[in-house]
C-alpha positions as a Python dict, from the first residue, in 0.01 Angstrom:
ca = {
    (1, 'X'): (0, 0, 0),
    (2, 'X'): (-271, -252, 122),
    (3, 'X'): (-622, -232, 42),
    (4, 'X'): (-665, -144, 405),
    (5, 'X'): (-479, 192, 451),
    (6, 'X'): (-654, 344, 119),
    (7, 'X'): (-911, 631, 156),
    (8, 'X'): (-1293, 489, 155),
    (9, 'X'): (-1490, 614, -107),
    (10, 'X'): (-1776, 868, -23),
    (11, 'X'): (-1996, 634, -103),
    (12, 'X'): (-1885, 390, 168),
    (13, 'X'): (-1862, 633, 419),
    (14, 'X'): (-2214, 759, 316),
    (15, 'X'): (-2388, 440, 303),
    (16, 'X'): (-2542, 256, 611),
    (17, 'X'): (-2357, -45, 722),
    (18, 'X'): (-2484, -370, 511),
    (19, 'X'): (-2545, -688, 743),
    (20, 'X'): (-2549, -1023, 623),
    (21, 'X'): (-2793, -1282, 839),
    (22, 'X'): (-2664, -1624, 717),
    (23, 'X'): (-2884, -1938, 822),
    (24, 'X'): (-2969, -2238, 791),
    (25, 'X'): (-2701, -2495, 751),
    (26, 'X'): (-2606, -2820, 725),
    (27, 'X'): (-2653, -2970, 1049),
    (28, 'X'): (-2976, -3113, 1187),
    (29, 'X'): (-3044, -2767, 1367),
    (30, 'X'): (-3111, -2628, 1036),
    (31, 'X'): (-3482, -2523, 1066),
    (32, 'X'): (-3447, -2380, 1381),
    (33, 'X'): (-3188, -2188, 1278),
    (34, 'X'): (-3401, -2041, 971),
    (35, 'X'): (-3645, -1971, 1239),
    (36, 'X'): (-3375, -1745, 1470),
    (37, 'X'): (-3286, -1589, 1160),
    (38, 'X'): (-3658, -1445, 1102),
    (39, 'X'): (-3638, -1326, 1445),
    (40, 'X'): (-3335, -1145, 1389),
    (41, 'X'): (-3428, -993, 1074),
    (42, 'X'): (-3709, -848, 1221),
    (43, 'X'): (-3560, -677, 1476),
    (44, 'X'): (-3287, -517, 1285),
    (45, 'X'): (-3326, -154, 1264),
    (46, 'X'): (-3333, -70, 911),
    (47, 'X'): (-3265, 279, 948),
    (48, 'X'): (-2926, 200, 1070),
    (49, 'X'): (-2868, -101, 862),
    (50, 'X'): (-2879, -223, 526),
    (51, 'X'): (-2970, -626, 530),
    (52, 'X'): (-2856, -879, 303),
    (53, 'X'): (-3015, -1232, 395),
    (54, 'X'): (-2825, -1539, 292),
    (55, 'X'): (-2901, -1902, 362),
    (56, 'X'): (-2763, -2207, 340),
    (57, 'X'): (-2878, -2522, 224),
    (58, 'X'): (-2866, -2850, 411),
    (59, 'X'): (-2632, -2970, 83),
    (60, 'X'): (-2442, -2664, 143),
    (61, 'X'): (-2583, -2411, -97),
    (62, 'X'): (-2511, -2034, -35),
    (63, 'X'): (-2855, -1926, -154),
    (64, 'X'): (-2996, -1528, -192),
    (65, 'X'): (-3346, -1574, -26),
    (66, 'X'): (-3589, -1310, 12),
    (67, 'X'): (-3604, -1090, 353),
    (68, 'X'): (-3977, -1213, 444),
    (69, 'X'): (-3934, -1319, 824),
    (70, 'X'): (-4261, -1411, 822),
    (71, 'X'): (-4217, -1691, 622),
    (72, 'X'): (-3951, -1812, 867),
    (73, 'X'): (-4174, -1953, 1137),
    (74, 'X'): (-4285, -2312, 1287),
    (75, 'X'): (-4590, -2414, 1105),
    (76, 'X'): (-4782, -2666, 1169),
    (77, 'X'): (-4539, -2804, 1403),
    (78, 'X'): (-4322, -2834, 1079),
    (79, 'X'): (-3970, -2626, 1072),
    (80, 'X'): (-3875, -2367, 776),
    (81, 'X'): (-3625, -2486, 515),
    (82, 'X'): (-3404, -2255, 283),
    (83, 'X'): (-3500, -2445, -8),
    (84, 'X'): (-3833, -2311, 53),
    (85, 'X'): (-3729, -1955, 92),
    (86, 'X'): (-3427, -1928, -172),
    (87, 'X'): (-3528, -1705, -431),
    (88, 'X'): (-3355, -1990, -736),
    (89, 'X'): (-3295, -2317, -707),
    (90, 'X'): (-2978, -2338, -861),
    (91, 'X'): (-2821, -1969, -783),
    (92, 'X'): (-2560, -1915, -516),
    (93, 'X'): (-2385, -1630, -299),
    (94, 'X'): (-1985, -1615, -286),
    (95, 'X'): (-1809, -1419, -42),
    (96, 'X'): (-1436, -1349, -157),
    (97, 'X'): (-1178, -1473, 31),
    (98, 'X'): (-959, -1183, -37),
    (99, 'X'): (-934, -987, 267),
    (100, 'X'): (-899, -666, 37),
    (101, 'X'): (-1228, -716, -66),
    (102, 'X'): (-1595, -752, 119),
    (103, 'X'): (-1749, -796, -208),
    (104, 'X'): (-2044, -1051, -245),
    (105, 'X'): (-2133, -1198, -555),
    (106, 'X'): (-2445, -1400, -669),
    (107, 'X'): (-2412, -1622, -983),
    (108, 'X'): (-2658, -1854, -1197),
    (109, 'X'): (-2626, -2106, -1463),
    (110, 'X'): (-2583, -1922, -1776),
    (111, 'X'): (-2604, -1578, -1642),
    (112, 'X'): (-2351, -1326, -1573),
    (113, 'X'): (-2298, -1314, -1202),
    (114, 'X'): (-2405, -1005, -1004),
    (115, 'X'): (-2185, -809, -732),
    (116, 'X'): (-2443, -760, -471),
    (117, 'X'): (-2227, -450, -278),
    (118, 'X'): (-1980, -508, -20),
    (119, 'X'): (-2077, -657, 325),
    (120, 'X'): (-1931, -496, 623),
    (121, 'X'): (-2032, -760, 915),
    (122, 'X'): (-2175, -1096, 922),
    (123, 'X'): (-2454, -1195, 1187),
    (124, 'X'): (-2454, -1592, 1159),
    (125, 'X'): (-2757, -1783, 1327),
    (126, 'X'): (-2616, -2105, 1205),
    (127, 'X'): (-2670, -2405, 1495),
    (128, 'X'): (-2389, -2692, 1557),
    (129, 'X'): (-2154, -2824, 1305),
    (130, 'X'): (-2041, -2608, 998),
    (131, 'X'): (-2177, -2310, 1162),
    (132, 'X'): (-2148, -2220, 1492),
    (133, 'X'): (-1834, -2466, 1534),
    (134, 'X'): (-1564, -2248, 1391),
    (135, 'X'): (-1579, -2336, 1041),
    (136, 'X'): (-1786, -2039, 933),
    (137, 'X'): (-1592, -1833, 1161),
    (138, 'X'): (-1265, -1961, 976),
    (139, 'X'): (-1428, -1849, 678),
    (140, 'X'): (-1483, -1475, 782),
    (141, 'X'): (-1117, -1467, 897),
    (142, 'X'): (-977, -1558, 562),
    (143, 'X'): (-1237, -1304, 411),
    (144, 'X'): (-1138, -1052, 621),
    (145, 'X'): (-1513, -972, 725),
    (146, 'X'): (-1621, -883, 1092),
    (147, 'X'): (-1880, -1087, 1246),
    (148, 'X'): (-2100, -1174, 1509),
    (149, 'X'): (-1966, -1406, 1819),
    (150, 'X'): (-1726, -1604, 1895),
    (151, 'X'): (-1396, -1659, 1742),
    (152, 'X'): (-1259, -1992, 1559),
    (153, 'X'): (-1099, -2100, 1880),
    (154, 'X'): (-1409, -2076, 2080),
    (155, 'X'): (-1623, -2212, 1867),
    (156, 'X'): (-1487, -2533, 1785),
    (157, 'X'): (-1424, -2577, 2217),
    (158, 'X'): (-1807, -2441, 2271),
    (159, 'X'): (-1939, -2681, 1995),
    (160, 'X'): (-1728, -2991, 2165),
    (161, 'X'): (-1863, -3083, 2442),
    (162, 'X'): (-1535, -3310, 2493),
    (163, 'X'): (-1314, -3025, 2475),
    (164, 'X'): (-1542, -2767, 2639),
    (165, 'X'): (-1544, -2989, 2954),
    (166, 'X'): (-1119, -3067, 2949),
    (167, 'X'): (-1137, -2653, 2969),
    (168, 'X'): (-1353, -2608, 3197),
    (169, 'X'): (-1145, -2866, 3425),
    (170, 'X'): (-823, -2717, 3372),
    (171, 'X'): (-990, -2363, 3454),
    (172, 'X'): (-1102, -2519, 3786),
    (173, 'X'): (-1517, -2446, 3738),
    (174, 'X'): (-1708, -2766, 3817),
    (175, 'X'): (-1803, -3045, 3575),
    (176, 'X'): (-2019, -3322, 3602),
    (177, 'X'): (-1920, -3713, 3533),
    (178, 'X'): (-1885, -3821, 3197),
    (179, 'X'): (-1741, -4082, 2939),
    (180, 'X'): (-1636, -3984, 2559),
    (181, 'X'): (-1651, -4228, 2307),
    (182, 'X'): (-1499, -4180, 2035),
    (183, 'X'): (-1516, -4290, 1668),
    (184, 'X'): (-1225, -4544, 1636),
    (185, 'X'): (-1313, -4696, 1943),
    (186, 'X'): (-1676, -4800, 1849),
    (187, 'X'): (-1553, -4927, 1555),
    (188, 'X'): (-1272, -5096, 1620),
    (189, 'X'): (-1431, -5247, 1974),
    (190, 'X'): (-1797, -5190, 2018),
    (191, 'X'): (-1780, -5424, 2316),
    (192, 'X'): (-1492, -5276, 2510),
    (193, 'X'): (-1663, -4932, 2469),
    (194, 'X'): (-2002, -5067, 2604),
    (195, 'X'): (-1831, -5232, 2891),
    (196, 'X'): (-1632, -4896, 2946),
    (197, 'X'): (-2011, -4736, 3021),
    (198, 'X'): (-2159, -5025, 3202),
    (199, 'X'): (-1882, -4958, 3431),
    (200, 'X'): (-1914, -4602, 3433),
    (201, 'X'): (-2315, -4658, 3513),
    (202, 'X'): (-2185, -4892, 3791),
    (203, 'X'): (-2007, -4621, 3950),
    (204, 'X'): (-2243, -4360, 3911),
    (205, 'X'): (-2588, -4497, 3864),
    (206, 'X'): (-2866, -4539, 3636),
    (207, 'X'): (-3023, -4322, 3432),
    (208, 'X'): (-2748, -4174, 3148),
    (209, 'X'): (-2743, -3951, 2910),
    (210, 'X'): (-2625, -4039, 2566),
    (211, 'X'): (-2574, -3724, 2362),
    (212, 'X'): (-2403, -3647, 2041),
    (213, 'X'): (-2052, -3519, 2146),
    (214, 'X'): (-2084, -3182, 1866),
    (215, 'X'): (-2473, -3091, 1853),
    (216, 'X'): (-2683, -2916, 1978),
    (217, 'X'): (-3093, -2798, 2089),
    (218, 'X'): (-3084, -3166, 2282),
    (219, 'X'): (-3085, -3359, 1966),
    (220, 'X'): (-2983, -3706, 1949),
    (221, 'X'): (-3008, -3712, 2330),
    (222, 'X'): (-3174, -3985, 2506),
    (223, 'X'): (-3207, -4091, 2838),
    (224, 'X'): (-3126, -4441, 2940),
    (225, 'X'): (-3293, -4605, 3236),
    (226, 'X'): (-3063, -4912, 3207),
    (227, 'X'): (-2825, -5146, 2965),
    (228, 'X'): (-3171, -5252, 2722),
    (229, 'X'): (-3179, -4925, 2588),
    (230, 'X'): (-2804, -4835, 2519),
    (231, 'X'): (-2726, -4943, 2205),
    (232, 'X'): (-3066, -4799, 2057),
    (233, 'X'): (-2942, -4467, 2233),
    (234, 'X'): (-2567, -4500, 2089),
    (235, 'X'): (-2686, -4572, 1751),
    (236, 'X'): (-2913, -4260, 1755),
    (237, 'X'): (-2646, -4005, 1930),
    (238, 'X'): (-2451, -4133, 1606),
    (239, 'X'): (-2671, -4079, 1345),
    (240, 'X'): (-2593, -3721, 1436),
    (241, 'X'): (-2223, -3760, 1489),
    (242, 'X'): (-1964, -4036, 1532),
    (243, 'X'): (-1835, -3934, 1832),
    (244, 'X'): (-2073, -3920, 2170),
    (245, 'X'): (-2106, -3877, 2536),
    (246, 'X'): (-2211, -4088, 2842),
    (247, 'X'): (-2315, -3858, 3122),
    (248, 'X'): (-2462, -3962, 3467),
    (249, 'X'): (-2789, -3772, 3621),
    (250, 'X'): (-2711, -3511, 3828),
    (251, 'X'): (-3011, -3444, 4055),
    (252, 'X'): (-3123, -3083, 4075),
    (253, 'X'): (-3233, -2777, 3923),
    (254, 'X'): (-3147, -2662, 3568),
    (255, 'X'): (-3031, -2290, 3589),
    (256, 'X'): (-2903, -2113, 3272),
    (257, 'X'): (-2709, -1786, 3251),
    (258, 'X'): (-2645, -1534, 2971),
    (259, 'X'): (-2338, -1381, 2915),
    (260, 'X'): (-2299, -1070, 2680),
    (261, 'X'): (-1985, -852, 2573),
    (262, 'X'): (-2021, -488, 2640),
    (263, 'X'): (-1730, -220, 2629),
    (264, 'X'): (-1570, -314, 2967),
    (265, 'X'): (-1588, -662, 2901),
    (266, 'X'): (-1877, -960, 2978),
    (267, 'X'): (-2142, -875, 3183),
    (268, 'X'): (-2388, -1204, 3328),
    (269, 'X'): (-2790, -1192, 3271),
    (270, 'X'): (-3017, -1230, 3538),
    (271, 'X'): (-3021, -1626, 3484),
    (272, 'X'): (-3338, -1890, 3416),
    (273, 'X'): (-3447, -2202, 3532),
    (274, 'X'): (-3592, -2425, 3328),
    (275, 'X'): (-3809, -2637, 3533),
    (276, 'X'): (-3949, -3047, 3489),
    (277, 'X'): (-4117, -3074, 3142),
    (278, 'X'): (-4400, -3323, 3278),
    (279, 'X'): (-4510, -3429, 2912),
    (280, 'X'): (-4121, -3536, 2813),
    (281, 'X'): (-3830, -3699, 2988),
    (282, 'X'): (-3590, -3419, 2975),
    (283, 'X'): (-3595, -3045, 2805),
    (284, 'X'): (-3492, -3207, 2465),
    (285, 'X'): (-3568, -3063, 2130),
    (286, 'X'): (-3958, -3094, 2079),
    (287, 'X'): (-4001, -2949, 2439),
    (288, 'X'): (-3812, -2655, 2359),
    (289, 'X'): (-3930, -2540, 2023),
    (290, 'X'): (-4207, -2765, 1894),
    (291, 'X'): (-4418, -2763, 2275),
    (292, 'X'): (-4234, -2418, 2355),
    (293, 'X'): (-4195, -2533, 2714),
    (294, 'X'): (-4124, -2238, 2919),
    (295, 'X'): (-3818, -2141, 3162),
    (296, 'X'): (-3887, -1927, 3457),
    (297, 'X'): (-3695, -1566, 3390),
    (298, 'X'): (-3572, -1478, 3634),
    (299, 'X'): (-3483, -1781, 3844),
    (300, 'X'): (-3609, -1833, 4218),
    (301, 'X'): (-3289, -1832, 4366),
    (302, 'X'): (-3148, -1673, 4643),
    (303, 'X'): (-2910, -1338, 4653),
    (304, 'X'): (-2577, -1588, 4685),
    (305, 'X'): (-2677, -1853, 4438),
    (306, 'X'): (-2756, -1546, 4184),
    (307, 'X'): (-2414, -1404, 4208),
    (308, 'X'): (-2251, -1764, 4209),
    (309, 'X'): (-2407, -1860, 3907),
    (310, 'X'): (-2330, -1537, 3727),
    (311, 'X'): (-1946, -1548, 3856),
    (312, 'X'): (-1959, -1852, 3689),
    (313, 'X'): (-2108, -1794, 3382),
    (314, 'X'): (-1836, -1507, 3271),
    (315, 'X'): (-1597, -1766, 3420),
    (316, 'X'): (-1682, -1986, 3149),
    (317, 'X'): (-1710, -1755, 2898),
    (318, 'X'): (-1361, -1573, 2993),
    (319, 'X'): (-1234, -1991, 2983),
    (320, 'X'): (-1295, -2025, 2615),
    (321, 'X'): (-1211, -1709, 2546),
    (322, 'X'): (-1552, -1642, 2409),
    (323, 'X'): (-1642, -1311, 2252),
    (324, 'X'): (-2004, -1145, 2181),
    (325, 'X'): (-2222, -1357, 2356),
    (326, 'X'): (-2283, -1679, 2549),
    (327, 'X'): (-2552, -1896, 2701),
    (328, 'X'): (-2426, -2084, 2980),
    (329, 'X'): (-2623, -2378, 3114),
    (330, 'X'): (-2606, -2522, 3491),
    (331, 'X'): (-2736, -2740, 3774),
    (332, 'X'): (-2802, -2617, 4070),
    (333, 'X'): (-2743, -2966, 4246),
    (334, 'X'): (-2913, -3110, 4582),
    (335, 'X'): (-2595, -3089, 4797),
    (336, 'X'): (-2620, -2688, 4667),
    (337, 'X'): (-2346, -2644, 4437),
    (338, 'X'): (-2326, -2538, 4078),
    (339, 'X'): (-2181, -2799, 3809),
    (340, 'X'): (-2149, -2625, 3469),
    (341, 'X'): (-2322, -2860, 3203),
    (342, 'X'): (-2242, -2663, 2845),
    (343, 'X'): (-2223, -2329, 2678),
    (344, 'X'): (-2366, -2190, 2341),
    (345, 'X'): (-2131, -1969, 2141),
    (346, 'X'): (-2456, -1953, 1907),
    (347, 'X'): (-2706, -1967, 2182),
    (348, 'X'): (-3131, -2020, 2051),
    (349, 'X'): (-3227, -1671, 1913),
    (350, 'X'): (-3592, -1743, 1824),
    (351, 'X'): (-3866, -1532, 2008),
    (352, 'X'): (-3914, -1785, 2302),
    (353, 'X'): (-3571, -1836, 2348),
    (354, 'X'): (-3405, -1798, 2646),
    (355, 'X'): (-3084, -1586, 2567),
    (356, 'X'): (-3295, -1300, 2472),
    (357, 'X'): (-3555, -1383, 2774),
    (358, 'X'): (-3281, -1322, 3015),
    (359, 'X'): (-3145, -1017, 2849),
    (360, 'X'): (-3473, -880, 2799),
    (361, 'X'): (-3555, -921, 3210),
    (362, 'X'): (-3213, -755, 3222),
    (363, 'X'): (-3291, -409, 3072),
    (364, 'X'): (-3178, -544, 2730),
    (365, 'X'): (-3461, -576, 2431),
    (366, 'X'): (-3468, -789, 2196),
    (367, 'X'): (-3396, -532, 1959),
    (368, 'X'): (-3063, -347, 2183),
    (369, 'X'): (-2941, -694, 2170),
    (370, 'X'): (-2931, -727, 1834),
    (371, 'X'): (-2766, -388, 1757),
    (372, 'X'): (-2536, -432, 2047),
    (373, 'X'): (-2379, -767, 1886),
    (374, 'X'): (-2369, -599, 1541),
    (375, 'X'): (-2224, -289, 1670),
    (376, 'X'): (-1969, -512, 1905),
    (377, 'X'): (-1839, -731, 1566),
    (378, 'X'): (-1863, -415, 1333),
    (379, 'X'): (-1573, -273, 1634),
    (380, 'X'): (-1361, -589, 1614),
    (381, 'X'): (-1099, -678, 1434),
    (382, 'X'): (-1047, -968, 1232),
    (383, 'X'): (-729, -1179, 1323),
    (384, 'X'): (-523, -1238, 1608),
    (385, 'X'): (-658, -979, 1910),
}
């Protein structure tokens, strides 16, 4: 008989669910994941919920850190670390990978490791690669343990912007130009590849975007205002990953759109615009969490361009067969048309963010949408569904 059919004990069905926030990371969105994660953690309801925080290192350290959310703010214009917050410098978390068994363990040099109790749903606020890009996810599936968002499928398409935009073709919802470079072909001919994007700029125009093809929060984006400046852009897209994009401007308004699963399937947020930073070049990182520039919630748009944009937003969450939650990001362009730039399986979850802005103008609080994405993954199965 498998572990699954066997009678709980009373103390499992007595106990309150125990949720583990894991954050941090490896990727360069680490701090502003830690800083998501203190949001989160305070809005848990602990009367419902046990908590069992758990970040990761940027060298890939499972580490049991203390639940002080407080400590997991901006300072100073400086971003939180785990190293800061993890309660040893050497100790790390397991999670089994026996899908008979939830069990989390903690373990130190020389001591004898600790079970820490059994974990019945995982609420990851991990940002870009080896988090939010289906490796985690991959993880949870082998372990057998529920957790928050999307699946390994959607992950890895909503973290490539390559693939996300051959699905969103083949789906039919409109995409803007663009031009993927990819690893072997910078290395193998740098030239051909820069000739491949002076063309493309040819067709379409100066400025372009060059943007790391699997990050996210607008690092390693910059804009280009003409051929000086692209191999200074190129090498800093790849200093975040080997692989980038070449995107042309598309003139108009940036609208964004959240999408979140309830029991008769996705629902759209009344969407945001985020309007011209004056004091940067584009909404990149630094605007958005360092200078907290702020979106307009809800968006000035008419009746028909509301109900477009949310069409489209479940659209593209229904496309990659998303599940939880999604932020979907747009522009509204001059001729008056939507072109779908990206979504975020793992969308910003920090107090200024906009996922939670639009939710919250939508009748959902901060603290509903938490529970309602716990309570979502803690009803899902793991596996094929």
């Amino acid at each position: 008989m498998s572990s699954e059919n066997l009678p709980q004990s009373t103390e499992h069905q007595l106990r309150k669910p125990r949720v583990a926030v894991v954050f941090g990371g490896r990727s360069s969105e680490h701090g502003i994941s830690v800083v998501t994660a203190g949001a989160v953690l305070n809005a848990i309801d602990r009367t419902k919920y046990d908590v069992l925080p758990i970040g990761i290192t940027t060298d890939g350290r499972w580490a049991l850190t203390a639940d002080e959310p407080e400590r997991m703010a901006i300072t100073d214009r400086t971003m939180p670390d785990v190293a800061q917050l993890a309660e040893s410098e050497e100790g790390g978390v397991v999670l089994s990978v026996d899908p008979g068994s939830r069990e989390v363990v903690y373990s130190e040099p020389g001591s004898v490791p600790k079970a820490l109790g059994e974990v019945d749903v995982v609420f990851p606020v991990l940002h870009g690669p080896y988090g939010e890009d289906g490796t985690l996810q991959g993880l949870l599936e082998l372990s057998g343990v529920p957790y928050v968002g999307a699946g390994v499928l959607a992950s890895a398409v909503g973290q490539d912007k390559e693939y996300m935009k051959r699905v969103f073709t083949s789906f039919g919802l409109p995409v803007g130009p663009y031009v993927v470079v990819r690893p072997r072909e910078w290395d193998n001919d740098p030239q051909g590849a820069r000739k491949r994007i002076t063309d493309f700029a040819g067709e379409y125009g100066w400025p372009l975007f060059i943007k790391p093809a699997r990050a996210g929060s607008s690092i390693g984006i910059t804009k280009v205002d003409d051929v000086s400046g692209l191999d200074e852009a190129i090498e800093e897209a790849r200093r975040h990953d080997p692989k980038f994009l070449v995107e042309s401007l598309l003139r108009g308004r940036e609208i964004e759109c959240g999408v979140l699963e309830f029991e008769d399937g996705p629902r759209a947020s009344v969407p945001a615009e985020i309007p011209p930073v004056t004091s940067h070049d584009f909404y990149d990182f630094e605007a958005k969490y360092i200078d907290a520039a702020s979106g307009i919630v809800p968006a000035p748009l008419t009746a028909e361009e509301t109900a477009e944009v949310q069409r489209l937003a479940v659209e593209a969450f229904e496309a990659a067969s998303c599940e939880g939650l999604v932020r979907a990001d747009f522009f509204l362009t001059e001729d008056g048309g939507f072109v779908i730039n990206e979504i975020n399986t793992l969308p910003g979850f920090t107090p200024i963010s906009m996922y939670p802005r639009m939710w919250q103008e939508s009748g959902v609080s901060y603290p509903q949408l938490v529970d309602r994405l716990i309570q979502a993954a803690l009803s899902r199965p793991t596996g094929l569904r």
